[in-house]
PDB file of C-alpha atoms in Angstrom:
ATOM      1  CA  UNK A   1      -8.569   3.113  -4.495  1.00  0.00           C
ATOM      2  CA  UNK A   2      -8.205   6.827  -4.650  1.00  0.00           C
ATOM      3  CA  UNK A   3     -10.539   8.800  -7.249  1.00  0.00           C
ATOM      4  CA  UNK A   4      -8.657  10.132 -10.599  1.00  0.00           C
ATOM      5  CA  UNK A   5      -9.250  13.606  -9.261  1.00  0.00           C
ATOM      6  CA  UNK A   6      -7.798  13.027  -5.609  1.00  0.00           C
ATOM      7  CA  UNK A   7      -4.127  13.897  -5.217  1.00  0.00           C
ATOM      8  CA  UNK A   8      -1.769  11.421  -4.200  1.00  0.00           C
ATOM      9  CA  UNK A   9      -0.982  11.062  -0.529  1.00  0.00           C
ATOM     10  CA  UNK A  10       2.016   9.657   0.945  1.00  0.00           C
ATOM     11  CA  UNK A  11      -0.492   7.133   2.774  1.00  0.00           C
ATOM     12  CA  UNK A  12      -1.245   5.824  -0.631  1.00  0.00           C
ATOM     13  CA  UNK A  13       2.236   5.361  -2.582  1.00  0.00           C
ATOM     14  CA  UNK A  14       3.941   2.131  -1.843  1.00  0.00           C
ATOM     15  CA  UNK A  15       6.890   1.366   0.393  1.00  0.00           C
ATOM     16  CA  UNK A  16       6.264   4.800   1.814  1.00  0.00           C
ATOM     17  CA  UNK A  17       6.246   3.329   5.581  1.00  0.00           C
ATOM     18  CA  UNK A  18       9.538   1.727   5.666  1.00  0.00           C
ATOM     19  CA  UNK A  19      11.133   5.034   3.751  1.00  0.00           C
ATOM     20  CA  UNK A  20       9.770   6.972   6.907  1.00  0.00           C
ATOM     21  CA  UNK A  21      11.400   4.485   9.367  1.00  0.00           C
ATOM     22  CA  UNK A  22      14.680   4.849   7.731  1.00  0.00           C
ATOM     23  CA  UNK A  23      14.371   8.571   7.667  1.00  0.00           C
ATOM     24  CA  UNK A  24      13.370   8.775  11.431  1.00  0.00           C
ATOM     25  CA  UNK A  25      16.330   6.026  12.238  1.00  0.00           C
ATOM     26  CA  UNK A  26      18.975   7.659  10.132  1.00  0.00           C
ATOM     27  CA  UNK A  27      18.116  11.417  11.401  1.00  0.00           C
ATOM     28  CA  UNK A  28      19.130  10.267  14.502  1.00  0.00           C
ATOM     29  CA  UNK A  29      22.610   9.618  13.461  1.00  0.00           C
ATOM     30  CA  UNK A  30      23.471  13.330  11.891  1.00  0.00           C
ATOM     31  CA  UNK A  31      24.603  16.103  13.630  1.00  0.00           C
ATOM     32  CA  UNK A  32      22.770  18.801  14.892  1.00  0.00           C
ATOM     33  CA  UNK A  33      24.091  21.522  11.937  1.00  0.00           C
ATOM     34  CA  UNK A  34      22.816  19.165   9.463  1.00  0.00           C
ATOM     35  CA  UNK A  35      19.420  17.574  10.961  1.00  0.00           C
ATOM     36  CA  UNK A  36      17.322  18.699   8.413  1.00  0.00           C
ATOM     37  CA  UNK A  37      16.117  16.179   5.141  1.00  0.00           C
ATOM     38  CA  UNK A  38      16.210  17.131   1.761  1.00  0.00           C
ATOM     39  CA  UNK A  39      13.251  15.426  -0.551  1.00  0.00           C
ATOM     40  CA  UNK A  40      13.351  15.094  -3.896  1.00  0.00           C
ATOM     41  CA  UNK A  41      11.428  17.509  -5.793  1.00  0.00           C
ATOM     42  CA  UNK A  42       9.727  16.208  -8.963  1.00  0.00           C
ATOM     43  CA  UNK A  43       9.226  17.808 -12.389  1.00  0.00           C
ATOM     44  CA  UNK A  44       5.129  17.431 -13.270  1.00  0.00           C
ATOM     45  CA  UNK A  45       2.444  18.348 -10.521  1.00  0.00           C
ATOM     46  CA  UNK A  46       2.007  14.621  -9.572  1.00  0.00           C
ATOM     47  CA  UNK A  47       5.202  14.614  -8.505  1.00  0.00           C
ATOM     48  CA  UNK A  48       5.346  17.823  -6.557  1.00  0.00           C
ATOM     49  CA  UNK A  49       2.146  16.281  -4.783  1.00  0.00           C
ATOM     50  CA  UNK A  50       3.485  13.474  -3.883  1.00  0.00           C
ATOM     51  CA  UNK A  51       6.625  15.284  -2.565  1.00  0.00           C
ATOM     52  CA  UNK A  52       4.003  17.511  -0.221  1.00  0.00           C
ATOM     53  CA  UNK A  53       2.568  14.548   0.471  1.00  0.00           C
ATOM     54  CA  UNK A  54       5.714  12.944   1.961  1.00  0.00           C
ATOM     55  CA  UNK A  55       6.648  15.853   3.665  1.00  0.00           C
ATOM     56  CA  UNK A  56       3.721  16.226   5.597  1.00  0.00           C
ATOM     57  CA  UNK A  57       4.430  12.415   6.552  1.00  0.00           C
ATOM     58  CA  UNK A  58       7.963  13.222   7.890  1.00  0.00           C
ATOM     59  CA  UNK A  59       6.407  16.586   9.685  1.00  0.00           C
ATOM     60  CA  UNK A  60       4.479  13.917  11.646  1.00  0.00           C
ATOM     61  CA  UNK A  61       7.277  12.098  12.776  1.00  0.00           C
ATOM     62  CA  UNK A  62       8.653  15.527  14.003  1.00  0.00           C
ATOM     63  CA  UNK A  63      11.333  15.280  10.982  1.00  0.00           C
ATOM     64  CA  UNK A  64      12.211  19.034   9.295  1.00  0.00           C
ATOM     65  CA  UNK A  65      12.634  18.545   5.550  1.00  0.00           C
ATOM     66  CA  UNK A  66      12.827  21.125   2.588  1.00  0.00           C
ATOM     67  CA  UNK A  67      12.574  20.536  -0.796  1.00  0.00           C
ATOM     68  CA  UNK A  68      15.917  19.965  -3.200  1.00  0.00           C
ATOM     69  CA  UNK A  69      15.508  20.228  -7.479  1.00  0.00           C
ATOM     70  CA  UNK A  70      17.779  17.254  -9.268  1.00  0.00           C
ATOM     71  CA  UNK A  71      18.608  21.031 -11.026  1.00  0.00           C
ATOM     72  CA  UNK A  72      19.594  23.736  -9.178  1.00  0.00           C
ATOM     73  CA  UNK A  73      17.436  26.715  -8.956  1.00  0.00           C
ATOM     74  CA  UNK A  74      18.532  30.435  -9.984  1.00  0.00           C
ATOM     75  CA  UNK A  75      18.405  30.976  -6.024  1.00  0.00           C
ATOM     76  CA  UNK A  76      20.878  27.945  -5.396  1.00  0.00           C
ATOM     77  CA  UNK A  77      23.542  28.428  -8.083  1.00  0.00           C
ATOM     78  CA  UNK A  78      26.103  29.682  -5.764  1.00  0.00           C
ATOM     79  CA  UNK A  79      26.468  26.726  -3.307  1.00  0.00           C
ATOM     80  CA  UNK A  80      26.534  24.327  -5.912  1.00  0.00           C
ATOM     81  CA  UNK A  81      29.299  25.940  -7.882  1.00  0.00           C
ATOM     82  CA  UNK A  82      31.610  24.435  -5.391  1.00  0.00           C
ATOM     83  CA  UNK A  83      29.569  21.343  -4.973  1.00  0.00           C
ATOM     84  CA  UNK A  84      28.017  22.579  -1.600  1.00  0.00           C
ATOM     85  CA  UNK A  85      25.019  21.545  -0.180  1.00  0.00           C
ATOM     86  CA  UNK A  86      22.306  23.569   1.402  1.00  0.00           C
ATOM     87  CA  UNK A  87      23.951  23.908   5.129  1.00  0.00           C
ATOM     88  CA  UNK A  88      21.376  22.477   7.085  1.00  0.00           C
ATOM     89  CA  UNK A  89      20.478  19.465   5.169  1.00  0.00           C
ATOM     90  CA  UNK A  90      22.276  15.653   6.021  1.00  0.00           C
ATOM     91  CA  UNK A  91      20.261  13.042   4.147  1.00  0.00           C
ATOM     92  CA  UNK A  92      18.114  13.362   0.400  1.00  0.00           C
ATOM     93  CA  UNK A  93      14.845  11.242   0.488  1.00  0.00           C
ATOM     94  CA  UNK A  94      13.557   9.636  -2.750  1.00  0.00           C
ATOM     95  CA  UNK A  95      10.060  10.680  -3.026  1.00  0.00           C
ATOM     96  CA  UNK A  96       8.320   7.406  -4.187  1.00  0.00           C
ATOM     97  CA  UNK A  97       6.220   8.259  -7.815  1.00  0.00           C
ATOM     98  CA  UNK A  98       9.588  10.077  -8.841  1.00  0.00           C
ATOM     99  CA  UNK A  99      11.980   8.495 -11.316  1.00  0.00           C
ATOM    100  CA  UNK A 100      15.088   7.491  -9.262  1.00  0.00           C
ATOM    101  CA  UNK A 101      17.583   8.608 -11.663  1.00  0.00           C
ATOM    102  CA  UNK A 102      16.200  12.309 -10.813  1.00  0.00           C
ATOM    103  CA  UNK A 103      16.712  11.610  -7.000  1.00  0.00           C
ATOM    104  CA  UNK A 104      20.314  10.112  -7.904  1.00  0.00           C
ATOM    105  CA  UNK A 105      20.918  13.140 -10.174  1.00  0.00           C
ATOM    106  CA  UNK A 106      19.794  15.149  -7.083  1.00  0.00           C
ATOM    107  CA  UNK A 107      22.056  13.279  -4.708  1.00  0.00           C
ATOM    108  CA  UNK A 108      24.968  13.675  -6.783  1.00  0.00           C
ATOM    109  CA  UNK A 109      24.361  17.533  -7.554  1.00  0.00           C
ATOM    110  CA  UNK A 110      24.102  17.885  -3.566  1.00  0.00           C
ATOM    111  CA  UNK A 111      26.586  15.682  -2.889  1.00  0.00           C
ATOM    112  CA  UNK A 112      24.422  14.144   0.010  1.00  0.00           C
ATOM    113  CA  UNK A 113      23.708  10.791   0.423  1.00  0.00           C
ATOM    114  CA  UNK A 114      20.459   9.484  -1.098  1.00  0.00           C
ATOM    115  CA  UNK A 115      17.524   7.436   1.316  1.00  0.00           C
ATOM    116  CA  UNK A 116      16.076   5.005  -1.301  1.00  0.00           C
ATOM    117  CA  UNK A 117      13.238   2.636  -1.202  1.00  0.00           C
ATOM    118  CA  UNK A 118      15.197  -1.146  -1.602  1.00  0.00           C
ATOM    119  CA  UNK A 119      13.995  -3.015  -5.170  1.00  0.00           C
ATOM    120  CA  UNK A 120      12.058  -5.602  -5.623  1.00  0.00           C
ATOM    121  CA  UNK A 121      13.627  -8.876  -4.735  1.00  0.00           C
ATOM    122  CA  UNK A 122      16.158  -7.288  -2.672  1.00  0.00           C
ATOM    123  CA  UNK A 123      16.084  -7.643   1.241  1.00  0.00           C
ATOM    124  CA  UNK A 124      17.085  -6.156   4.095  1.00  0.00           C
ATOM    125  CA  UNK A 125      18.585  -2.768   3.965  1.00  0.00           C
ATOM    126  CA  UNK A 126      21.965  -1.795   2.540  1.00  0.00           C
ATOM    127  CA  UNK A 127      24.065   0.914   0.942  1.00  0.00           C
ATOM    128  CA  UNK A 128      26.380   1.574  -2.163  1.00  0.00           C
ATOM    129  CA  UNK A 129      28.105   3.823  -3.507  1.00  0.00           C
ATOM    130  CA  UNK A 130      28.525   5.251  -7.196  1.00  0.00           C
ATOM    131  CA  UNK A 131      31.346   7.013  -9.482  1.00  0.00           C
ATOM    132  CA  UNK A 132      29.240   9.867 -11.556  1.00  0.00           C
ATOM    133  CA  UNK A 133      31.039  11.390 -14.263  1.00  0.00           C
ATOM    134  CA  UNK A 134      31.951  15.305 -13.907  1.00  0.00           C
ATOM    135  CA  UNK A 135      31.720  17.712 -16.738  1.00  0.00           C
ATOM    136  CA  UNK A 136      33.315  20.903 -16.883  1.00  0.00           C
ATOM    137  CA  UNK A 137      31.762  22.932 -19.735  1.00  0.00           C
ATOM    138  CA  UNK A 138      34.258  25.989 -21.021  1.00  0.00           C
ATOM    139  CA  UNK A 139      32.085  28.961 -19.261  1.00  0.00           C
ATOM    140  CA  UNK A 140      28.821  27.592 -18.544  1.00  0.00           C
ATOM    141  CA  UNK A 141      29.499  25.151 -15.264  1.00  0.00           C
ATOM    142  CA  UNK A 142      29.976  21.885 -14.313  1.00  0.00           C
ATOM    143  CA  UNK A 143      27.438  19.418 -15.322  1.00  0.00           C
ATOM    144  CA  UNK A 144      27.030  15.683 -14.056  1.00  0.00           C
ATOM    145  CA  UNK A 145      26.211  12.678 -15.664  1.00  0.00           C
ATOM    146  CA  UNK A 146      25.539   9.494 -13.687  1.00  0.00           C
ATOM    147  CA  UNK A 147      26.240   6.580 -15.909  1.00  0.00           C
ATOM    148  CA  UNK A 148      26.887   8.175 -19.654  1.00  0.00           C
ATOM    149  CA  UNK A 149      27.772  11.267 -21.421  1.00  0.00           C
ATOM    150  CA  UNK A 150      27.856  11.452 -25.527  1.00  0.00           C
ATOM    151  CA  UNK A 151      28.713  14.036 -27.216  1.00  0.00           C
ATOM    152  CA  UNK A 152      27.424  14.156 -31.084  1.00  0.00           C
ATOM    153  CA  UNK A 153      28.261  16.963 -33.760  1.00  0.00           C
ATOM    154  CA  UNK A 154      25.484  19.008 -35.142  1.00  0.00           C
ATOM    155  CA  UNK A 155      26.848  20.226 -37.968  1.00  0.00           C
ATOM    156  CA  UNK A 156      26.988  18.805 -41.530  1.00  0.00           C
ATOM    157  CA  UNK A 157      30.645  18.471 -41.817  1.00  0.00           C
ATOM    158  CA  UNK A 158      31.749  19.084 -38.015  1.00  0.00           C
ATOM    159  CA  UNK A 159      35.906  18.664 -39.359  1.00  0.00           C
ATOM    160  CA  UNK A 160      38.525  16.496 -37.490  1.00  0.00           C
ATOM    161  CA  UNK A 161      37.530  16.666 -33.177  1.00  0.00           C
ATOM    162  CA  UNK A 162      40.836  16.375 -30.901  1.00  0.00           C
ATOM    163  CA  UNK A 163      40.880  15.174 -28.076  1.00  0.00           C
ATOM    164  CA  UNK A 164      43.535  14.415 -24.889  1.00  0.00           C
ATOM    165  CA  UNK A 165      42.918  11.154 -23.264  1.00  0.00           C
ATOM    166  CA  UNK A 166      45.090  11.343 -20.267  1.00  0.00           C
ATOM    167  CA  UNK A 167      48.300  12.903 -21.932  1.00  0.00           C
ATOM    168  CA  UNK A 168      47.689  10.819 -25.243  1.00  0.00           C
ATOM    169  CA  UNK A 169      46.558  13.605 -27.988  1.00  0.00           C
ATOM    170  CA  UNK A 170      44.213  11.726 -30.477  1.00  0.00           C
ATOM    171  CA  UNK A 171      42.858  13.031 -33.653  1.00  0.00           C
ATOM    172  CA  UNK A 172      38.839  11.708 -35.034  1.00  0.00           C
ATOM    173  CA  UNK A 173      36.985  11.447 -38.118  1.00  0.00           C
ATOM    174  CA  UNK A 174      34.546  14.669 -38.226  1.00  0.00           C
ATOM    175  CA  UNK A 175      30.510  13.242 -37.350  1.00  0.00           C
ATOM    176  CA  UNK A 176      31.508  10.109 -35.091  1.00  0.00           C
ATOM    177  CA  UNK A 177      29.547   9.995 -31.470  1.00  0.00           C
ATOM    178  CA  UNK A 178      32.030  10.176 -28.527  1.00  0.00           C
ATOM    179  CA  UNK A 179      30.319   8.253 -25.303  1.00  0.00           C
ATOM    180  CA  UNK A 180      32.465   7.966 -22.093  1.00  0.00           C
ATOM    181  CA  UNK A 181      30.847   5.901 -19.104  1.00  0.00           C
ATOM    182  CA  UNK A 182      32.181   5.134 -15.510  1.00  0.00           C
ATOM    183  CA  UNK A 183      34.251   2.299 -14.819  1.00  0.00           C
ATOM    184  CA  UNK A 184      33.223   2.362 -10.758  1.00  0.00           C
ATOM    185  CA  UNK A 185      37.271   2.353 -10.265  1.00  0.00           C
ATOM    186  CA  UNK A 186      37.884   5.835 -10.874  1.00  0.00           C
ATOM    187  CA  UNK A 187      38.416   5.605 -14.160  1.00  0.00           C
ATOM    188  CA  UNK A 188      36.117   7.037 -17.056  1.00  0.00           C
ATOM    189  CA  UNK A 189      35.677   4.493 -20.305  1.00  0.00           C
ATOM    190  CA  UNK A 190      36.220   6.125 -23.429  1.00  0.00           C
ATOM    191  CA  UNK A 191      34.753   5.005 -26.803  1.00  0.00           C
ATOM    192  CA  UNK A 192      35.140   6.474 -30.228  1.00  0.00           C
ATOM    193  CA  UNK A 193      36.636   5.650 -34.093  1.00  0.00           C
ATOM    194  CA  UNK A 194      39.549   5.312 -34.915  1.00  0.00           C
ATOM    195  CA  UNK A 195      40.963   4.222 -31.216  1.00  0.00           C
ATOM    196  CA  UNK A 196      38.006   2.169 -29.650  1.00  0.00           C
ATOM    197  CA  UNK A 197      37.823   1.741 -26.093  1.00  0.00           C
ATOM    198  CA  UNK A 198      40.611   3.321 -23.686  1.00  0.00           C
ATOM    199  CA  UNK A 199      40.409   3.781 -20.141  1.00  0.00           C
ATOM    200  CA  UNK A 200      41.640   6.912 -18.732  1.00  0.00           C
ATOM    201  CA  UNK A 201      41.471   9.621 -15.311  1.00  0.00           C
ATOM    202  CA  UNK A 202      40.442  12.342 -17.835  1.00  0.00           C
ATOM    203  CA  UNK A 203      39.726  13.147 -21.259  1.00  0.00           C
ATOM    204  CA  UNK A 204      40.149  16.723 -22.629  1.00  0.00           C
ATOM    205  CA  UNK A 205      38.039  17.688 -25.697  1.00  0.00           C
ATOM    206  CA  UNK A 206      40.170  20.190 -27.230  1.00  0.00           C
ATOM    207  CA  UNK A 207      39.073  21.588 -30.197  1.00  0.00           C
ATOM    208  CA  UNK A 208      36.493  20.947 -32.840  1.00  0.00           C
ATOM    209  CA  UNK A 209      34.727  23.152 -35.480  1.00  0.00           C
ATOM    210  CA  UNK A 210      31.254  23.665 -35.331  1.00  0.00           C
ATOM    211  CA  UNK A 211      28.634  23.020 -32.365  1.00  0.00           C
ATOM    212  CA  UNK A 212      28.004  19.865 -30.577  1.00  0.00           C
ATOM    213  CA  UNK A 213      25.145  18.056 -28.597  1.00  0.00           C
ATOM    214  CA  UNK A 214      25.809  16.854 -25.061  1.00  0.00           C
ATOM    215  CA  UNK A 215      23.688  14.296 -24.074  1.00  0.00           C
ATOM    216  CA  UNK A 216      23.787  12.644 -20.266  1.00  0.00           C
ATOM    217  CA  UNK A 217      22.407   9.299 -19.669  1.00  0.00           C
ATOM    218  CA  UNK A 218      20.512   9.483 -22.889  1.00  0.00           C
ATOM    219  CA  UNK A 219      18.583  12.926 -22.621  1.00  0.00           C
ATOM    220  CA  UNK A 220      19.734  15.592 -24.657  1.00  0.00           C
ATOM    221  CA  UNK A 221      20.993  18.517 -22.192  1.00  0.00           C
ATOM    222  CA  UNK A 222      22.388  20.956 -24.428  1.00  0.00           C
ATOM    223  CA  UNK A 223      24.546  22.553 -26.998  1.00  0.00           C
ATOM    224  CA  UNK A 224      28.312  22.853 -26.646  1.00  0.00           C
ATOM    225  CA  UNK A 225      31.461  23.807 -28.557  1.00  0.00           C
ATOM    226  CA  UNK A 226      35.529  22.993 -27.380  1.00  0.00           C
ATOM    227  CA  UNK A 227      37.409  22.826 -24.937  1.00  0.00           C
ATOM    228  CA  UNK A 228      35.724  21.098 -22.241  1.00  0.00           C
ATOM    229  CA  UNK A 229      36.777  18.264 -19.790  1.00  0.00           C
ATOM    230  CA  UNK A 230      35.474  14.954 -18.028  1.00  0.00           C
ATOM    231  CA  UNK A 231      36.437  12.639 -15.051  1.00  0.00           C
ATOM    232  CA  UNK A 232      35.837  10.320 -13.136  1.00  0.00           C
ATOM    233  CA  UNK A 233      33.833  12.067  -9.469  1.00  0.00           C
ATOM    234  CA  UNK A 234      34.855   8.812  -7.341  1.00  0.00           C
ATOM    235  CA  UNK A 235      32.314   7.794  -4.434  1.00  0.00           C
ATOM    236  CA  UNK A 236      30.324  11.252  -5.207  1.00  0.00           C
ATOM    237  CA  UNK A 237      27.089   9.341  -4.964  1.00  0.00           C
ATOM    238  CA  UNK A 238      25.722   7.483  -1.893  1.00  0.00           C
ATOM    239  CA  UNK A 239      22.836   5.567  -1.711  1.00  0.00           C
ATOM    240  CA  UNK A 240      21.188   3.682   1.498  1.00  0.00           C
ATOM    241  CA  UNK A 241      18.076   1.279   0.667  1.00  0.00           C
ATOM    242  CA  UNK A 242      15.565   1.345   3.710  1.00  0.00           C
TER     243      UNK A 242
END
């Protein structure tokens, strides 16, 4: 067992070895524009550690990989406002010791398949695919939530919030929570007083008084006022188990 004061090594973090057989089997199979892997860069210095760690592990395997932020960077902005990926990069790999849902947020902000380590209890390898919801915030970009967006007033008395479900214009109560989810068929799943659940391609909120909170897949991202829109991103996420 490694002393508290060593840094992790890729040697040392579990299912490592048959994430680096994937890698090498898989980077075989992209073209020659795109051989390069992208690996998940983690928030606290464990993390980044263990992502140098793995990195040096693919270098020995004669595998190119640079590092990709489940947020993009001030340097990367431009590529992702249309959703593009860094040009040379074919494949993310989950760094093992960093929480999956940043490597999925990463694969969906990249729009690049994701190499994941399989769970426990499941064998073999495999792959799947994921509908993450897109929101388009009035001036400040489009944000991405994998499973769940809510959006919750932070004012006192926020007033009456309309919205446009599909065509369908809907007036609510002023302080209720909004939360829309995926359906994985396309389809976001809308739920809110006074009209429940709905299903619908996209929901428009239009106008409300006072600021809001966006929160996406629990964690509180930041403050936003009306308009903005969500939908359904169909297939945007791709994940292969090793």
């Amino acid at each position: 067992m490694l002393p508290s004061s060593s840094p992790p090594t890729a040697r040392h973090i579990t299912g490592v070895d048959r994430l680096l057989t994937a890698a090498v089997r898989l980077s075989g199979t992209l073209p020659a524009t795109r051989s390069t892997l992208g690996v998940v860069r983690g928030r606290h210095r464990s993390e980044h550690e263990r992502t140098a760690a793995l990195r040096a592990r693919l270098s020995e395997r004669g595998l190119v990989s640079v590092e990709l932020s489940p947020a993009p960077e001030p340097g990367e902005r431009a590529g992702t406002q249309h959703g593009l990926p860094p040009r040379p990069v074919g494949l993310l790999v989950h760094t093992p010791g960093v929480r999956p849902e940043q490597a999925m947020r990463a694969a969906a902000l990249w729009r690049l398949p994701l190499l994941i380590d399989r769970p426990d209890g499941v064998a073999g390898a495999g792959a799947c695919q994921q509908d993450v919801i897109g929101i388009h915030l009035a001036g400040r970009g489009y944000e991405l939530a994998l499973r769940q967006a809510d959006l919750i007033a932070l004012h006192a008395e926020p007033g009456p919030i309309r919205l446009i479900l599909d065509n369908e214009k809907i007036t609510m109560p002023d302080g209720r929570r909004l939360s829309v989810t995926t359906t994985g068929s396309g389809l976001l799943e809308v739920r809110g007083e006074p009209f429940g659940t709905r299903r619908v391609r996209r929901l428009r909120f239009e106008r409300a008084w006072g600021t809001h909170r966006l929160d996406v897949d629990g964690i509180p991202v930041r403050e936003v006022r009306a308009p903005l829109r969500m939908e359904a991103d169909p297939g945007r996420l791709r994940m292969v188990r090793a």
